[in-house]
Amino acid sequence: MSAAVAVKLTDDTKARIKHLATVKQRSAHWLMREAIETYLAVEEEKAALYADAHKAWLDYQETGLHLTGEEVFAWLDTWGTENEMEAPKCHK
């Protein structure tokens, strides 16, 4: 189900949308709908990443478990080599 929504745009923005729609051989409606869907997907992904980072911060505050940058980089340096190591264990 879909519903019509009114959005106030400047004349310049309307002209840009109309021009791009012509170039892409799409309707202005299609272009605006795609832009909103893309924006929502990006912002939802960012919100999920921020939530994951916040959870990781809370976990660290509670447990103190961590890896140093040197430990992570040393592990990453082994990726794709004959001596590829397993992920190091977190410590306090």
PDB file of N, CA and C in Angstrom:
ATOM      1  N   MET A   1       0.842  -1.169   0.000  1.00  0.00           N
ATOM      2  CA  MET A   1       0.000   0.000   0.000  1.00  0.00           C
ATOM      3  C   MET A   1       0.887   1.233   0.000  1.00  0.00           C
ATOM      4  N   SER A   2       0.469   2.238  -0.698  1.00  0.00           N
ATOM      5  CA  SER A   2       1.218   3.488  -0.714  1.00  0.00           C
ATOM      6  C   SER A   2       0.252   4.641  -0.541  1.00  0.00           C
ATOM      7  N   ALA A   3       0.810   5.758  -0.104  1.00  0.00           N
ATOM      8  CA  ALA A   3       0.005   6.949   0.115  1.00  0.00           C
ATOM      9  C   ALA A   3       0.742   8.152  -0.450  1.00  0.00           C
ATOM     10  N   ALA A   4       0.006   9.100  -0.927  1.00  0.00           N
ATOM     11  CA  ALA A   4       0.600  10.327  -1.447  1.00  0.00           C
ATOM     12  C   ALA A   4       1.061  11.194  -0.288  1.00  0.00           C
ATOM     13  N   VAL A   5       2.222  11.843  -0.472  1.00  0.00           N
ATOM     14  CA  VAL A   5       2.781  12.727   0.536  1.00  0.00           C
ATOM     15  C   VAL A   5       3.212  14.006  -0.171  1.00  0.00           C
ATOM     16  N   ALA A   6       2.919  15.129   0.425  1.00  0.00           N
ATOM     17  CA  ALA A   6       3.322  16.405  -0.163  1.00  0.00           C
ATOM     18  C   ALA A   6       4.636  16.863   0.461  1.00  0.00           C
ATOM     19  N   VAL A   7       5.541  17.322  -0.396  1.00  0.00           N
ATOM     20  CA  VAL A   7       6.828  17.842   0.054  1.00  0.00           C
ATOM     21  C   VAL A   7       7.042  19.178  -0.638  1.00  0.00           C
ATOM     22  N   LYS A   8       7.373  20.199   0.151  1.00  0.00           N
ATOM     23  CA  LYS A   8       7.651  21.507  -0.431  1.00  0.00           C
ATOM     24  C   LYS A   8       9.110  21.556  -0.860  1.00  0.00           C
ATOM     25  N   LEU A   9       9.326  21.867  -2.135  1.00  0.00           N
ATOM     26  CA  LEU A   9      10.665  21.950  -2.690  1.00  0.00           C
ATOM     27  C   LEU A   9      10.873  23.333  -3.303  1.00  0.00           C
ATOM     28  N   THR A  10      12.110  23.780  -3.310  1.00  0.00           N
ATOM     29  CA  THR A  10      12.402  25.049  -3.977  1.00  0.00           C
ATOM     30  C   THR A  10      12.267  24.855  -5.480  1.00  0.00           C
ATOM     31  N   ASP A  11      12.103  25.956  -6.182  1.00  0.00           N
ATOM     32  CA  ASP A  11      12.014  25.877  -7.640  1.00  0.00           C
ATOM     33  C   ASP A  11      13.282  25.271  -8.224  1.00  0.00           C
ATOM     34  N   ASP A  12      14.428  25.617  -7.639  1.00  0.00           N
ATOM     35  CA  ASP A  12      15.701  25.077  -8.120  1.00  0.00           C
ATOM     36  C   ASP A  12      15.743  23.556  -7.943  1.00  0.00           C
ATOM     37  N   THR A  13      15.320  23.066  -6.777  1.00  0.00           N
ATOM     38  CA  THR A  13      15.333  21.618  -6.533  1.00  0.00           C
ATOM     39  C   THR A  13      14.381  20.912  -7.488  1.00  0.00           C
ATOM     40  N   LYS A  14      13.206  21.492  -7.701  1.00  0.00           N
ATOM     41  CA  LYS A  14      12.255  20.889  -8.644  1.00  0.00           C
ATOM     42  C   LYS A  14      12.850  20.821 -10.042  1.00  0.00           C
ATOM     43  N   ALA A  15      13.536  21.870 -10.462  1.00  0.00           N
ATOM     44  CA  ALA A  15      14.144  21.895 -11.789  1.00  0.00           C
ATOM     45  C   ALA A  15      15.246  20.846 -11.894  1.00  0.00           C
ATOM     46  N   ARG A  16      16.044  20.699 -10.840  1.00  0.00           N
ATOM     47  CA  ARG A  16      17.112  19.694 -10.837  1.00  0.00           C
ATOM     48  C   ARG A  16      16.535  18.288 -10.926  1.00  0.00           C
ATOM     49  N   ILE A  17      15.459  18.033 -10.184  1.00  0.00           N
ATOM     50  CA  ILE A  17      14.813  16.722 -10.236  1.00  0.00           C
ATOM     51  C   ILE A  17      14.265  16.454 -11.635  1.00  0.00           C
ATOM     52  N   LYS A  18      13.591  17.458 -12.197  1.00  0.00           N
ATOM     53  CA  LYS A  18      13.019  17.292 -13.531  1.00  0.00           C
ATOM     54  C   LYS A  18      14.121  17.021 -14.549  1.00  0.00           C
ATOM     55  N   HIS A  19      15.222  17.750 -14.458  1.00  0.00           N
ATOM     56  CA  HIS A  19      16.332  17.552 -15.389  1.00  0.00           C
ATOM     57  C   HIS A  19      16.921  16.148 -15.247  1.00  0.00           C
ATOM     58  N   LEU A  20      17.200  15.735 -14.023  1.00  0.00           N
ATOM     59  CA  LEU A  20      17.786  14.420 -13.807  1.00  0.00           C
ATOM     60  C   LEU A  20      16.823  13.311 -14.248  1.00  0.00           C
ATOM     61  N   ALA A  21      15.556  13.496 -13.989  1.00  0.00           N
ATOM     62  CA  ALA A  21      14.567  12.503 -14.419  1.00  0.00           C
ATOM     63  C   ALA A  21      14.590  12.365 -15.937  1.00  0.00           C
ATOM     64  N   THR A  22      14.710  13.481 -16.638  1.00  0.00           N
ATOM     65  CA  THR A  22      14.777  13.446 -18.099  1.00  0.00           C
ATOM     66  C   THR A  22      16.037  12.714 -18.558  1.00  0.00           C
ATOM     67  N   VAL A  23      17.163  13.051 -17.932  1.00  0.00           N
ATOM     68  CA  VAL A  23      18.434  12.420 -18.296  1.00  0.00           C
ATOM     69  C   VAL A  23      18.373  10.910 -18.069  1.00  0.00           C
ATOM     70  N   LYS A  24      17.772  10.501 -16.963  1.00  0.00           N
ATOM     71  CA  LYS A  24      17.709   9.074 -16.620  1.00  0.00           C
ATOM     72  C   LYS A  24      16.521   8.371 -17.269  1.00  0.00           C
ATOM     73  N   GLN A  25      15.725   9.120 -18.002  1.00  0.00           N
ATOM     74  CA  GLN A  25      14.525   8.602 -18.664  1.00  0.00           C
ATOM     75  C   GLN A  25      13.599   7.933 -17.654  1.00  0.00           C
ATOM     76  N   ARG A  26      13.388   8.608 -16.555  1.00  0.00           N
ATOM     77  CA  ARG A  26      12.489   8.168 -15.490  1.00  0.00           C
ATOM     78  C   ARG A  26      11.572   9.326 -15.143  1.00  0.00           C
ATOM     79  N   SER A  27      10.530   9.032 -14.393  1.00  0.00           N
ATOM     80  CA  SER A  27       9.656  10.107 -13.941  1.00  0.00           C
ATOM     81  C   SER A  27      10.267  10.777 -12.715  1.00  0.00           C
ATOM     82  N   ALA A  28       9.882  12.010 -12.461  1.00  0.00           N
ATOM     83  CA  ALA A  28      10.339  12.713 -11.261  1.00  0.00           C
ATOM     84  C   ALA A  28       9.867  11.946 -10.025  1.00  0.00           C
ATOM     85  N   HIS A  29       8.675  11.405 -10.082  1.00  0.00           N
ATOM     86  CA  HIS A  29       8.135  10.614  -8.973  1.00  0.00           C
ATOM     87  C   HIS A  29       9.029   9.419  -8.668  1.00  0.00           C
ATOM     88  N   TRP A  30       9.429   8.696  -9.714  1.00  0.00           N
ATOM     89  CA  TRP A  30      10.307   7.536  -9.529  1.00  0.00           C
ATOM     90  C   TRP A  30      11.623   7.960  -8.903  1.00  0.00           C
ATOM     91  N   LEU A  31      12.195   9.056  -9.406  1.00  0.00           N
ATOM     92  CA  LEU A  31      13.476   9.541  -8.913  1.00  0.00           C
ATOM     93  C   LEU A  31      13.395   9.919  -7.430  1.00  0.00           C
ATOM     94  N   MET A  32      12.340  10.622  -7.047  1.00  0.00           N
ATOM     95  CA  MET A  32      12.188  11.028  -5.642  1.00  0.00           C
ATOM     96  C   MET A  32      11.971   9.813  -4.742  1.00  0.00           C
ATOM     97  N   ARG A  33      11.173   8.858  -5.204  1.00  0.00           N
ATOM     98  CA  ARG A  33      10.943   7.650  -4.411  1.00  0.00           C
ATOM     99  C   ARG A  33      12.244   6.878  -4.211  1.00  0.00           C
ATOM    100  N   GLU A  34      13.030   6.728  -5.267  1.00  0.00           N
ATOM    101  CA  GLU A  34      14.322   6.044  -5.177  1.00  0.00           C
ATOM    102  C   GLU A  34      15.273   6.779  -4.231  1.00  0.00           C
ATOM    103  N   ALA A  35      15.285   8.106  -4.312  1.00  0.00           N
ATOM    104  CA  ALA A  35      16.161   8.902  -3.444  1.00  0.00           C
ATOM    105  C   ALA A  35      15.791   8.703  -1.978  1.00  0.00           C
ATOM    106  N   ILE A  36      14.515   8.693  -1.679  1.00  0.00           N
ATOM    107  CA  ILE A  36      14.063   8.506  -0.290  1.00  0.00           C
ATOM    108  C   ILE A  36      14.402   7.106   0.186  1.00  0.00           C
ATOM    109  N   GLU A  37      14.160   6.089  -0.635  1.00  0.00           N
ATOM    110  CA  GLU A  37      14.474   4.708  -0.256  1.00  0.00           C
ATOM    111  C   GLU A  37      15.972   4.538  -0.002  1.00  0.00           C
ATOM    112  N   THR A  38      16.792   5.123  -0.863  1.00  0.00           N
ATOM    113  CA  THR A  38      18.249   5.037  -0.695  1.00  0.00           C
ATOM    114  C   THR A  38      18.680   5.742   0.584  1.00  0.00           C
ATOM    115  N   TYR A  39      18.152   6.921   0.819  1.00  0.00           N
ATOM    116  CA  TYR A  39      18.485   7.673   2.030  1.00  0.00           C
ATOM    117  C   TYR A  39      18.108   6.874   3.280  1.00  0.00           C
ATOM    118  N   LEU A  40      16.922   6.299   3.278  1.00  0.00           N
ATOM    119  CA  LEU A  40      16.483   5.518   4.440  1.00  0.00           C
ATOM    120  C   LEU A  40      17.385   4.315   4.674  1.00  0.00           C
ATOM    121  N   ALA A  41      17.764   3.621   3.620  1.00  0.00           N
ATOM    122  CA  ALA A  41      18.640   2.449   3.766  1.00  0.00           C
ATOM    123  C   ALA A  41      19.982   2.850   4.374  1.00  0.00           C
ATOM    124  N   VAL A  42      20.554   3.943   3.903  1.00  0.00           N
ATOM    125  CA  VAL A  42      21.844   4.417   4.426  1.00  0.00           C
ATOM    126  C   VAL A  42      21.708   4.822   5.887  1.00  0.00           C
ATOM    127  N   GLU A  43      20.690   5.576   6.216  1.00  0.00           N
ATOM    128  CA  GLU A  43      20.512   6.053   7.589  1.00  0.00           C
ATOM    129  C   GLU A  43      20.182   4.916   8.549  1.00  0.00           C
ATOM    130  N   GLU A  44      19.408   3.935   8.093  1.00  0.00           N
ATOM    131  CA  GLU A  44      19.123   2.772   8.937  1.00  0.00           C
ATOM    132  C   GLU A  44      20.386   1.970   9.210  1.00  0.00           C
ATOM    133  N   GLU A  45      21.231   1.831   8.194  1.00  0.00           N
ATOM    134  CA  GLU A  45      22.502   1.120   8.375  1.00  0.00           C
ATOM    135  C   GLU A  45      23.399   1.873   9.354  1.00  0.00           C
ATOM    136  N   LYS A  46      23.452   3.196   9.229  1.00  0.00           N
ATOM    137  CA  LYS A  46      24.246   3.991  10.168  1.00  0.00           C
ATOM    138  C   LYS A  46      23.728   3.835  11.588  1.00  0.00           C
ATOM    139  N   ALA A  47      22.416   3.868  11.759  1.00  0.00           N
ATOM    140  CA  ALA A  47      21.824   3.717  13.091  1.00  0.00           C
ATOM    141  C   ALA A  47      22.174   2.349  13.679  1.00  0.00           C
ATOM    142  N   ALA A  48      22.153   1.311  12.850  1.00  0.00           N
ATOM    143  CA  ALA A  48      22.507  -0.028  13.331  1.00  0.00           C
ATOM    144  C   ALA A  48      23.985  -0.084  13.734  1.00  0.00           C
ATOM    145  N   LEU A  49      24.857   0.550  12.947  1.00  0.00           N
ATOM    146  CA  LEU A  49      26.279   0.577  13.289  1.00  0.00           C
ATOM    147  C   LEU A  49      26.526   1.330  14.591  1.00  0.00           C
ATOM    148  N   TYR A  50      25.852   2.459  14.771  1.00  0.00           N
ATOM    149  CA  TYR A  50      25.985   3.211  16.021  1.00  0.00           C
ATOM    150  C   TYR A  50      25.490   2.389  17.208  1.00  0.00           C
ATOM    151  N   ALA A  51      24.386   1.665  17.021  1.00  0.00           N
ATOM    152  CA  ALA A  51      23.853   0.824  18.099  1.00  0.00           C
ATOM    153  C   ALA A  51      24.843  -0.281  18.450  1.00  0.00           C
ATOM    154  N   ASP A  52      25.455  -0.894  17.433  1.00  0.00           N
ATOM    155  CA  ASP A  52      26.458  -1.934  17.677  1.00  0.00           C
ATOM    156  C   ASP A  52      27.670  -1.365  18.406  1.00  0.00           C
ATOM    157  N   ALA A  53      28.110  -0.180  17.998  1.00  0.00           N
ATOM    158  CA  ALA A  53      29.265   0.448  18.649  1.00  0.00           C
ATOM    159  C   ALA A  53      28.945   0.789  20.102  1.00  0.00           C
ATOM    160  N   HIS A  54      27.740   1.273  20.342  1.00  0.00           N
ATOM    161  CA  HIS A  54      27.341   1.603  21.713  1.00  0.00           C
ATOM    162  C   HIS A  54      27.296   0.345  22.577  1.00  0.00           C
ATOM    163  N   LYS A  55      26.763  -0.744  22.016  1.00  0.00           N
ATOM    164  CA  LYS A  55      26.723  -2.004  22.753  1.00  0.00           C
ATOM    165  C   LYS A  55      28.137  -2.484  23.059  1.00  0.00           C
ATOM    166  N   ALA A  56      29.041  -2.374  22.079  1.00  0.00           N
ATOM    167  CA  ALA A  56      30.431  -2.787  22.301  1.00  0.00           C
ATOM    168  C   ALA A  56      31.073  -1.943  23.400  1.00  0.00           C
ATOM    169  N   TRP A  57      30.794  -0.651  23.421  1.00  0.00           N
ATOM    170  CA  TRP A  57      31.328   0.235  24.458  1.00  0.00           C
ATOM    171  C   TRP A  57      30.800  -0.166  25.836  1.00  0.00           C
ATOM    172  N   LEU A  58      29.514  -0.462  25.918  1.00  0.00           N
ATOM    173  CA  LEU A  58      28.933  -0.885  27.194  1.00  0.00           C
ATOM    174  C   LEU A  58      29.535  -2.215  27.641  1.00  0.00           C
ATOM    175  N   ASP A  59      29.731  -3.151  26.695  1.00  0.00           N
ATOM    176  CA  ASP A  59      30.360  -4.436  27.019  1.00  0.00           C
ATOM    177  C   ASP A  59      31.771  -4.220  27.554  1.00  0.00           C
ATOM    178  N   TYR A  60      32.523  -3.321  26.894  1.00  0.00           N
ATOM    179  CA  TYR A  60      33.887  -3.034  27.344  1.00  0.00           C
ATOM    180  C   TYR A  60      33.878  -2.431  28.745  1.00  0.00           C
ATOM    181  N   GLN A  61      32.978  -1.491  28.982  1.00  0.00           N
ATOM    182  CA  GLN A  61      32.902  -0.870  30.311  1.00  0.00           C
ATOM    183  C   GLN A  61      32.579  -1.905  31.385  1.00  0.00           C
ATOM    184  N   GLU A  62      31.763  -2.878  31.038  1.00  0.00           N
ATOM    185  CA  GLU A  62      31.359  -3.899  32.004  1.00  0.00           C
ATOM    186  C   GLU A  62      32.454  -4.939  32.228  1.00  0.00           C
ATOM    187  N   THR A  63      33.128  -5.358  31.160  1.00  0.00           N
ATOM    188  CA  THR A  63      34.074  -6.470  31.276  1.00  0.00           C
ATOM    189  C   THR A  63      35.542  -6.043  31.258  1.00  0.00           C
ATOM    190  N   GLY A  64      35.840  -4.937  30.600  1.00  0.00           N
ATOM    191  CA  GLY A  64      37.224  -4.507  30.440  1.00  0.00           C
ATOM    192  C   GLY A  64      37.980  -5.286  29.383  1.00  0.00           C
ATOM    193  N   LEU A  65      37.324  -6.251  28.732  1.00  0.00           N
ATOM    194  CA  LEU A  65      37.990  -7.063  27.713  1.00  0.00           C
ATOM    195  C   LEU A  65      38.244  -6.221  26.462  1.00  0.00           C
ATOM    196  N   HIS A  66      39.465  -6.359  25.917  1.00  0.00           N
ATOM    197  CA  HIS A  66      39.835  -5.564  24.754  1.00  0.00           C
ATOM    198  C   HIS A  66      41.033  -6.179  24.038  1.00  0.00           C
ATOM    199  N   LEU A  67      41.363  -5.616  22.888  1.00  0.00           N
ATOM    200  CA  LEU A  67      42.603  -5.884  22.165  1.00  0.00           C
ATOM    201  C   LEU A  67      43.251  -4.530  21.904  1.00  0.00           C
ATOM    202  N   THR A  68      44.566  -4.494  21.874  1.00  0.00           N
ATOM    203  CA  THR A  68      45.250  -3.251  21.517  1.00  0.00           C
ATOM    204  C   THR A  68      45.293  -3.134  19.998  1.00  0.00           C
ATOM    205  N   GLY A  69      45.531  -1.930  19.523  1.00  0.00           N
ATOM    206  CA  GLY A  69      45.681  -1.729  18.090  1.00  0.00           C
ATOM    207  C   GLY A  69      46.814  -2.559  17.521  1.00  0.00           C
ATOM    208  N   GLU A  70      47.926  -2.629  18.266  1.00  0.00           N
ATOM    209  CA  GLU A  70      49.064  -3.425  17.797  1.00  0.00           C
ATOM    210  C   GLU A  70      48.683  -4.893  17.634  1.00  0.00           C
ATOM    211  N   GLU A  71      47.907  -5.426  18.576  1.00  0.00           N
ATOM    212  CA  GLU A  71      47.481  -6.829  18.494  1.00  0.00           C
ATOM    213  C   GLU A  71      46.605  -7.070  17.269  1.00  0.00           C
ATOM    214  N   VAL A  72      45.707  -6.144  17.017  1.00  0.00           N
ATOM    215  CA  VAL A  72      44.815  -6.294  15.865  1.00  0.00           C
ATOM    216  C   VAL A  72      45.603  -6.198  14.564  1.00  0.00           C
ATOM    217  N   PHE A  73      46.482  -5.187  14.459  1.00  0.00           N
ATOM    218  CA  PHE A  73      47.255  -5.024  13.231  1.00  0.00           C
ATOM    219  C   PHE A  73      48.198  -6.200  12.995  1.00  0.00           C
ATOM    220  N   ALA A  74      48.803  -6.723  14.052  1.00  0.00           N
ATOM    221  CA  ALA A  74      49.680  -7.893  13.917  1.00  0.00           C
ATOM    222  C   ALA A  74      48.886  -9.081  13.388  1.00  0.00           C
ATOM    223  N   TRP A  75      47.672  -9.261  13.878  1.00  0.00           N
ATOM    224  CA  TRP A  75      46.812 -10.348  13.396  1.00  0.00           C
ATOM    225  C   TRP A  75      46.426 -10.115  11.932  1.00  0.00           C
ATOM    226  N   LEU A  76      45.995  -8.889  11.611  1.00  0.00           N
ATOM    227  CA  LEU A  76      45.584  -8.589  10.234  1.00  0.00           C
ATOM    228  C   LEU A  76      46.733  -8.765   9.248  1.00  0.00           C
ATOM    229  N   ASP A  77      47.954  -8.465   9.684  1.00  0.00           N
ATOM    230  CA  ASP A  77      49.118  -8.621   8.804  1.00  0.00           C
ATOM    231  C   ASP A  77      49.335 -10.067   8.383  1.00  0.00           C
ATOM    232  N   THR A  78      48.776 -11.019   9.116  1.00  0.00           N
ATOM    233  CA  THR A  78      48.954 -12.437   8.761  1.00  0.00           C
ATOM    234  C   THR A  78      47.903 -12.925   7.773  1.00  0.00           C
ATOM    235  N   TRP A  79      46.863 -12.147   7.552  1.00  0.00           N
ATOM    236  CA  TRP A  79      45.794 -12.572   6.639  1.00  0.00           C
ATOM    237  C   TRP A  79      46.358 -12.796   5.236  1.00  0.00           C
ATOM    238  N   GLY A  80      45.958 -13.891   4.640  1.00  0.00           N
ATOM    239  CA  GLY A  80      46.358 -14.203   3.278  1.00  0.00           C
ATOM    240  C   GLY A  80      47.781 -14.726   3.165  1.00  0.00           C
ATOM    241  N   THR A  81      48.430 -14.992   4.301  1.00  0.00           N
ATOM    242  CA  THR A  81      49.786 -15.545   4.275  1.00  0.00           C
ATOM    243  C   THR A  81      49.732 -17.004   4.703  1.00  0.00           C
ATOM    244  N   GLU A  82      50.851 -17.689   4.546  1.00  0.00           N
ATOM    245  CA  GLU A  82      50.933 -19.078   4.991  1.00  0.00           C
ATOM    246  C   GLU A  82      50.850 -19.181   6.511  1.00  0.00           C
ATOM    247  N   ASN A  83      51.167 -18.105   7.205  1.00  0.00           N
ATOM    248  CA  ASN A  83      51.180 -18.093   8.671  1.00  0.00           C
ATOM    249  C   ASN A  83      49.964 -17.365   9.244  1.00  0.00           C
ATOM    250  N   GLU A  84      48.834 -17.450   8.536  1.00  0.00           N
ATOM    251  CA  GLU A  84      47.637 -16.738   8.995  1.00  0.00           C
ATOM    252  C   GLU A  84      47.243 -17.234  10.387  1.00  0.00           C
ATOM    253  N   MET A  85      47.081 -16.280  11.295  1.00  0.00           N
ATOM    254  CA  MET A  85      46.763 -16.616  12.694  1.00  0.00           C
ATOM    255  C   MET A  85      45.271 -16.478  12.949  1.00  0.00           C
ATOM    256  N   GLU A  86      44.808 -17.185  13.973  1.00  0.00           N
ATOM    257  CA  GLU A  86      43.428 -17.007  14.419  1.00  0.00           C
ATOM    258  C   GLU A  86      43.340 -15.684  15.170  1.00  0.00           C
ATOM    259  N   ALA A  87      42.122 -15.192  15.304  1.00  0.00           N
ATOM    260  CA  ALA A  87      41.928 -13.916  16.008  1.00  0.00           C
ATOM    261  C   ALA A  87      42.470 -14.032  17.424  1.00  0.00           C
ATOM    262  N   PRO A  88      43.173 -13.004  17.896  1.00  0.00           N
ATOM    263  CA  PRO A  88      43.685 -13.047  19.270  1.00  0.00           C
ATOM    264  C   PRO A  88      42.536 -12.988  20.268  1.00  0.00           C
ATOM    265  N   LYS A  89      42.775 -13.506  21.449  1.00  0.00           N
ATOM    266  CA  LYS A  89      41.770 -13.491  22.514  1.00  0.00           C
ATOM    267  C   LYS A  89      41.780 -12.141  23.208  1.00  0.00           C
ATOM    268  N   CYS A  90      40.617 -11.664  23.535  1.00  0.00           N
ATOM    269  CA  CYS A  90      40.513 -10.411  24.283  1.00  0.00           C
ATOM    270  C   CYS A  90      41.057 -10.612  25.696  1.00  0.00           C
ATOM    271  N   HIS A  91      41.557  -9.542  26.279  1.00  0.00           N
ATOM    272  CA  HIS A  91      42.113  -9.591  27.626  1.00  0.00           C
ATOM    273  C   HIS A  91      41.805  -8.292  28.358  1.00  0.00           C
ATOM    274  N   LYS A  92      42.106  -8.276  29.643  1.00  0.00           N
ATOM    275  CA  LYS A  92      41.893  -7.055  30.433  1.00  0.00           C
ATOM    276  C   LYS A  92      43.145  -6.239  30.485  1.00  0.00           C
TER     277      LYS A  92
END
